[in-house]
Each structure stands twice: as C-alpha cells, then as structure tokens.
Coordinates of C-alpha atoms in Angstrom, one line a residue:
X457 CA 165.4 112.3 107.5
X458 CA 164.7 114.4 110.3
X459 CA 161.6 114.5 112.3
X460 CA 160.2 117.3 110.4
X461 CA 160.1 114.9 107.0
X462 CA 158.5 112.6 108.7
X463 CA 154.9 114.6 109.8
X464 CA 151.7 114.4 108.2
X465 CA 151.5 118.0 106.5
X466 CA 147.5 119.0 105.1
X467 CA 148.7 118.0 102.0
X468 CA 145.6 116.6 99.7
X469 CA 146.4 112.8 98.6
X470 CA 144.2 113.7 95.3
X471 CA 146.6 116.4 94.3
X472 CA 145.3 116.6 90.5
X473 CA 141.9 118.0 91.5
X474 CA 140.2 121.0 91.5
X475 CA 139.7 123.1 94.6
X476 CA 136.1 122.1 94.8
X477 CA 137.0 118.9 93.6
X478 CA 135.6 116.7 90.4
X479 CA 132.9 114.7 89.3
X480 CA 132.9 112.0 87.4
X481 CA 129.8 109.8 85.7
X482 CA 130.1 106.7 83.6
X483 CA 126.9 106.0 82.2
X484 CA 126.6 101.8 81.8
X485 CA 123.2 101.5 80.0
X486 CA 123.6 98.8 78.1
X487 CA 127.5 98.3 78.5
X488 CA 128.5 95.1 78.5
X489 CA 131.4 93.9 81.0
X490 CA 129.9 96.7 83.4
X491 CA 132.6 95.3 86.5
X492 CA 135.5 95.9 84.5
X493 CA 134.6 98.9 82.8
X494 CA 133.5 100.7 86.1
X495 CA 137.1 99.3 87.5
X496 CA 138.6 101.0 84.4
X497 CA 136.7 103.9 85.0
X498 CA 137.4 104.2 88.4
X499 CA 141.3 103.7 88.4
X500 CA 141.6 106.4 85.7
X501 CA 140.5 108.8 87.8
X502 CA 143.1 108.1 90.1
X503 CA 145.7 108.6 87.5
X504 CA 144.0 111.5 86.7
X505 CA 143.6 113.0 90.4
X506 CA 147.2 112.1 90.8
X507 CA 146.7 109.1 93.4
X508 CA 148.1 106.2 90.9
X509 CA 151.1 105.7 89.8
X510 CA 152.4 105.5 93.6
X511 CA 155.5 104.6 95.3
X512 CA 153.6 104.8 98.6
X513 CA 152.5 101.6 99.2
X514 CA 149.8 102.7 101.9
X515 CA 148.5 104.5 98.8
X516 CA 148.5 101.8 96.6
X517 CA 146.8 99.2 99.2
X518 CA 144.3 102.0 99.7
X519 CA 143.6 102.4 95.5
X520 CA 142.8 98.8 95.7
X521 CA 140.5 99.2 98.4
X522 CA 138.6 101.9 96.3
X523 CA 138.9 99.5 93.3
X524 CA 137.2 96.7 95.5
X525 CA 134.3 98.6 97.0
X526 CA 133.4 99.8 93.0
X527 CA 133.1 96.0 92.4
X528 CA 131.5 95.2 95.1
X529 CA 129.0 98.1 94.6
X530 CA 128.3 97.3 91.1
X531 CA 128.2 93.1 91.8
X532 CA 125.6 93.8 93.8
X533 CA 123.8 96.4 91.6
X534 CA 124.1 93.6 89.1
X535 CA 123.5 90.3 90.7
X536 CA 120.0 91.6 93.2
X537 CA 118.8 94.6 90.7
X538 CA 118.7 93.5 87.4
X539 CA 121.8 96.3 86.5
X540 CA 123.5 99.3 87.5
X541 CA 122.9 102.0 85.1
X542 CA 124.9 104.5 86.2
X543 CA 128.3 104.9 88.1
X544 CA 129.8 108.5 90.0
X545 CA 132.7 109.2 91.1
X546 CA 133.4 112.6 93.3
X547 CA 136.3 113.6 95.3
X548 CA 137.1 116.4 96.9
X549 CA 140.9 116.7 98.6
X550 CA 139.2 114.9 102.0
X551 CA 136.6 112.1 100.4
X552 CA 136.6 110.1 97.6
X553 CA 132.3 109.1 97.5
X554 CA 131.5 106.3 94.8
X555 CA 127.9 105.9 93.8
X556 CA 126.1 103.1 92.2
X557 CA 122.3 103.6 90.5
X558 CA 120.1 101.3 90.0
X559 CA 116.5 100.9 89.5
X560 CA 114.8 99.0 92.2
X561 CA 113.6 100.7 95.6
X562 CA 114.6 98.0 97.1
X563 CA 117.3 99.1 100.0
X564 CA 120.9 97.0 100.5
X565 CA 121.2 94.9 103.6
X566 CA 124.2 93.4 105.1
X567 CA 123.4 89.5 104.9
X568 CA 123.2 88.2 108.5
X569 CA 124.5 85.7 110.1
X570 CA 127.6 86.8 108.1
X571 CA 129.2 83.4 107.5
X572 CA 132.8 84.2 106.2
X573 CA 133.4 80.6 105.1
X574 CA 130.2 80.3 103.2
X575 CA 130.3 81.7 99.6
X576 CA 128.3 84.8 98.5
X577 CA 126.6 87.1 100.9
X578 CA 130.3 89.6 101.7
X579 CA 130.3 92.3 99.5
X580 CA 128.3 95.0 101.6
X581 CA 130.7 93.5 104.5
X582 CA 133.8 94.1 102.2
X583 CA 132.4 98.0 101.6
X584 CA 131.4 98.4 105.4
X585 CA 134.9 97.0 106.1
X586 CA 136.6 99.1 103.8
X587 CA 134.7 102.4 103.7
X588 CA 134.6 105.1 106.1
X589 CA 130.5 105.3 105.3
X590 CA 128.1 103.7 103.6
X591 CA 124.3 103.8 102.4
X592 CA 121.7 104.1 100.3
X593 CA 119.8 107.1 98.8
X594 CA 116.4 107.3 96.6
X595 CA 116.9 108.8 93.5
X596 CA 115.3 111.7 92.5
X597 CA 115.4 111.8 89.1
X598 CA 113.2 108.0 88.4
X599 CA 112.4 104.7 89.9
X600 CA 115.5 103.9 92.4
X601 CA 118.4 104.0 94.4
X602 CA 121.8 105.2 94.8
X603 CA 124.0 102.7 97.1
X604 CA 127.1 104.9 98.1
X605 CA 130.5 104.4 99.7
X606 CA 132.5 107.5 101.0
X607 CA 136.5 106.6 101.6
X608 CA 137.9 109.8 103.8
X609 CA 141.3 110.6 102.3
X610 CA 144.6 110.5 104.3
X611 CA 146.4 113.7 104.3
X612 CA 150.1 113.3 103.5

C-alpha cells in the first residue's frame, strides 16, 4: 500500500444517501418492544445508507455506538416519560442526528454524582460519552420534547 492508499479522502462514510441526505421517522405509538424495534429501525438504515455490512472494524465499533445511544435515548424516554412516541433518524454525509419524542416538558439531566459502580443513572453519560452533541428541544407540534444525539461522521 503506498502512502497515497492510506489518506483520509472526503469520501462520505453514509455512501447510500442522498445529496441532501435522508430522513427517517418510526412512529412507536403503541408499539410494543419500542427498544428493539427502534434498534431494528435504526440499523436498517445503516444497511440502507451503506454503513453496515462493514469490514472496517472502526466502522462497525462506531454502528454499535449509534445503536447504543438509540437505546439509551429511548430507555430513558421510556423509563422517566411514560414513552417515546416517536423516533428520527437524519443523516447527511457529515452527521448522523437521532431524535427521541416524548411528551413531558420535563428536560434530561445528567444524574450527578455519576456513580459508575452504582446501577441505573448512565445512559445520558453513555450518549454524552458517545455523541459528538447532545440536547434537548421543545416540540412544536404538542406537549413535549425532543432529546437528540448528533454523531459527526468520519470521512474515509
């Protein structure tokens, strides 16, 4: 391999998108096994955006981190909201943004002291961990929130 081969290029990681990339919503009103079926959710839209299947195994590591911030995000919807009712997935060839809707007001807080040994209280730590941004947005539309990760996208 010469040391050409070997250079990040501005090549898009989500090669399968659009040029002003896709959204994706999976409504989960009443849905039952709403962790799992946001996971499903999420991971075909890598397949379809062309992240998974990879041989990369940066890439991979990094699909599992996206896969682990949707749980956390919808855990939480689920556990301190009473449910998330709707999940959105939008990338563009730079960010891959994941949003989770619920209906309380009530805004996400990192639980502090963060006790690592102590069960319960990590997931917004896992998504600040693992996501290059994170927050929370009112929604527009009715009572509620949007709590969103953004994960910026390595070129290749």
């Amino acid at each position: 391999m010469s040391a050409s081969d070997s250079r990040t290029t501005d090549r898009p990681v989500l090669s399968g998108l659009p040029e002003s990339g896709q959204r994706r919503q999976l409504i989960l009103t009443g849905v039952v096994g709403t962790v799992g079926r946001c996971r499903d959710h999420t991971r075909q839209a890598l397949h379809d955006w062309g992240w998974l299947p990879t041989e990369d195994p940066d890439q991979e590591a990094r699909a599992e981190d996206v896969l682990l911030v949707v749980s956390e995000l919808v855990t939480n919807a689920c556990q301190h909201t009473g449910g998330a009712d709707q999940l959105v997935l939008h990338a563009t060839d730079r960010t891959l943004r994941v949003e989770v809707y619920d209906g309380a007001a009530t805004a996400p807080h990192l639980r502090l002291p963060h006790t690592p040994g102590r069960p319960g209280g990590h997931g917004l730590h896992t998504v600040a961990l693992l996501a290059s941004r994170w927050g929370h947005t009112p929604r527009t539309d009715h009572p509620g929130k949007a709590v969103w990760a953004e994960i910026d996208l390595p070129r290749t």
